[in-house]
């Protein structure tokens, strides 16, 4: 039985391709990689550009902020009411 020629470029070609793909993905997810930083910056820039140039997206974002702020304000009012109720109960208990 003869051994395969180690200089044959077709031996383990598929395995080398898989290793290169795994190395690329591993390097891409590495925290010390400038490619990852570039991709993060590109995605953030694309999102910012989309928001700044799309009027419908701006309206949707502002509507969302308005809903959140109104929920927050109503929650604050509810807390104030509960505080006043507790305060009134304490005053009533002191009078008895």
mmCIF file of C-alpha atoms in Angstrom:
data_model
loop_
_atom_site.group_PDB
_atom_site.id
_atom_site.type_symbol
_atom_site.label_atom_id
_atom_site.label_comp_id
_atom_site.label_asym_id
_atom_site.label_seq_id
_atom_site.Cartn_x
_atom_site.Cartn_y
_atom_site.Cartn_z
ATOM 1 C CA UNK A 1 0.000 0.000 0.000
ATOM 2 C CA UNK A 2 1.383 3.382 -0.954
ATOM 3 C CA UNK A 3 1.174 6.499 1.129
ATOM 4 C CA UNK A 4 -0.512 9.562 -0.415
ATOM 5 C CA UNK A 5 1.762 12.270 -1.643
ATOM 6 C CA UNK A 6 1.892 14.986 1.075
ATOM 7 C CA UNK A 7 2.309 17.659 -1.610
ATOM 8 C CA UNK A 8 -1.014 16.791 -3.239
ATOM 9 C CA UNK A 9 -3.135 19.986 -3.028
ATOM 10 C CA UNK A 10 -6.429 18.029 -3.104
ATOM 11 C CA UNK A 11 -5.855 16.094 0.118
ATOM 12 C CA UNK A 12 -7.948 17.424 3.020
ATOM 13 C CA UNK A 13 -9.056 20.439 1.012
ATOM 14 C CA UNK A 14 -12.526 20.366 2.570
ATOM 15 C CA UNK A 15 -11.130 20.187 6.091
ATOM 16 C CA UNK A 16 -8.873 23.170 5.441
ATOM 17 C CA UNK A 17 -11.854 25.170 4.193
ATOM 18 C CA UNK A 18 -13.837 24.313 7.309
ATOM 19 C CA UNK A 19 -10.912 25.256 9.521
ATOM 20 C CA UNK A 20 -10.509 28.576 7.721
ATOM 21 C CA UNK A 21 -14.218 29.324 8.183
ATOM 22 C CA UNK A 22 -14.062 28.426 11.864
ATOM 23 C CA UNK A 23 -10.944 30.549 12.310
ATOM 24 C CA UNK A 24 -12.639 33.496 10.604
ATOM 25 C CA UNK A 25 -15.723 33.252 12.817
ATOM 26 C CA UNK A 26 -13.587 32.724 15.905
ATOM 27 C CA UNK A 27 -11.461 35.748 15.058
ATOM 28 C CA UNK A 28 -14.549 37.799 14.301
ATOM 29 C CA UNK A 29 -16.002 37.099 17.738
ATOM 30 C CA UNK A 30 -12.698 37.641 19.540
ATOM 31 C CA UNK A 31 -12.907 40.671 21.821
ATOM 32 C CA UNK A 32 -9.456 41.934 20.843
ATOM 33 C CA UNK A 33 -10.213 42.008 17.145
ATOM 34 C CA UNK A 34 -10.423 45.228 15.174
ATOM 35 C CA UNK A 35 -12.761 43.567 12.646
ATOM 36 C CA UNK A 36 -15.331 43.144 15.379
ATOM 37 C CA UNK A 37 -14.982 46.779 16.376
ATOM 38 C CA UNK A 38 -15.341 47.803 12.740
ATOM 39 C CA UNK A 39 -18.507 45.731 12.316
ATOM 40 C CA UNK A 40 -19.990 47.136 15.522
ATOM 41 C CA UNK A 41 -19.251 50.656 14.333
ATOM 42 C CA UNK A 42 -20.684 49.939 10.900
ATOM 43 C CA UNK A 43 -23.912 48.568 12.385
ATOM 44 C CA UNK A 44 -24.267 51.494 14.783
ATOM 45 C CA UNK A 45 -23.584 53.922 11.949
ATOM 46 C CA UNK A 46 -26.129 52.210 9.712
ATOM 47 C CA UNK A 47 -28.763 52.364 12.454
ATOM 48 C CA UNK A 48 -28.015 56.031 13.147
ATOM 49 C CA UNK A 49 -28.175 56.871 9.440
ATOM 50 C CA UNK A 50 -31.483 55.036 9.108
ATOM 51 C CA UNK A 51 -32.977 56.877 12.074
ATOM 52 C CA UNK A 52 -31.684 60.285 11.033
ATOM 53 C CA UNK A 53 -32.843 59.985 7.426
ATOM 54 C CA UNK A 54 -36.147 58.136 7.821
ATOM 55 C CA UNK A 55 -38.983 60.359 9.000
ATOM 56 C CA UNK A 56 -41.303 57.425 9.739
ATOM 57 C CA UNK A 57 -38.669 55.846 11.979
ATOM 58 C CA UNK A 58 -38.246 59.140 13.828
ATOM 59 C CA UNK A 59 -42.003 59.420 14.376
ATOM 60 C CA UNK A 60 -42.183 55.854 15.666
ATOM 61 C CA UNK A 61 -39.299 56.437 18.073
ATOM 62 C CA UNK A 62 -40.797 59.667 19.413
ATOM 63 C CA UNK A 63 -44.201 58.000 19.839
ATOM 64 C CA UNK A 64 -42.512 55.228 21.801
ATOM 65 C CA UNK A 65 -40.749 57.747 24.034
ATOM 66 C CA UNK A 66 -44.041 59.575 24.589
ATOM 67 C CA UNK A 67 -45.794 56.349 25.610
ATOM 68 C CA UNK A 68 -42.984 55.397 27.978
ATOM 69 C CA UNK A 69 -42.913 58.842 29.569
ATOM 70 C CA UNK A 70 -46.701 58.857 30.050
ATOM 71 C CA UNK A 71 -46.519 55.419 31.697
ATOM 72 C CA UNK A 72 -43.750 56.678 33.945
ATOM 73 C CA UNK A 73 -45.731 59.790 34.879
ATOM 74 C CA UNK A 74 -48.858 57.774 35.667
ATOM 75 C CA UNK A 75 -46.761 55.453 37.819
ATOM 76 C CA UNK A 76 -45.392 58.437 39.739
ATOM 77 C CA UNK A 77 -48.926 59.763 40.284
ATOM 78 C CA UNK A 78 -50.036 56.359 41.568
ATOM 79 C CA UNK A 79 -47.131 56.296 44.026
ATOM 80 C CA UNK A 80 -48.049 59.801 45.237
ATOM 81 C CA UNK A 81 -51.646 58.691 45.819
ATOM 82 C CA UNK A 82 -50.519 55.639 47.782
ATOM 83 C CA UNK A 83 -48.214 57.812 49.875
ATOM 84 C CA UNK A 84 -51.028 60.238 50.655
ATOM 85 C CA UNK A 85 -53.366 57.344 51.547
ATOM 86 C CA UNK A 86 -50.790 55.868 53.916
ATOM 87 C CA UNK A 87 -50.184 59.296 55.433
ATOM 88 C CA UNK A 88 -53.935 59.797 55.973
ATOM 89 C CA UNK A 89 -54.250 56.370 57.604
ATOM 90 C CA UNK A 90 -51.431 57.223 60.010
ATOM 91 C CA UNK A 91 -53.091 60.553 60.884
ATOM 92 C CA UNK A 92 -56.448 58.809 61.444
ATOM 93 C CA UNK A 93 -54.799 56.200 63.666
ATOM 94 C CA UNK A 94 -53.149 58.943 65.739
ATOM 95 C CA UNK A 95 -56.515 60.708 66.289
ATOM 96 C CA UNK A 96 -58.180 57.615 67.712
#
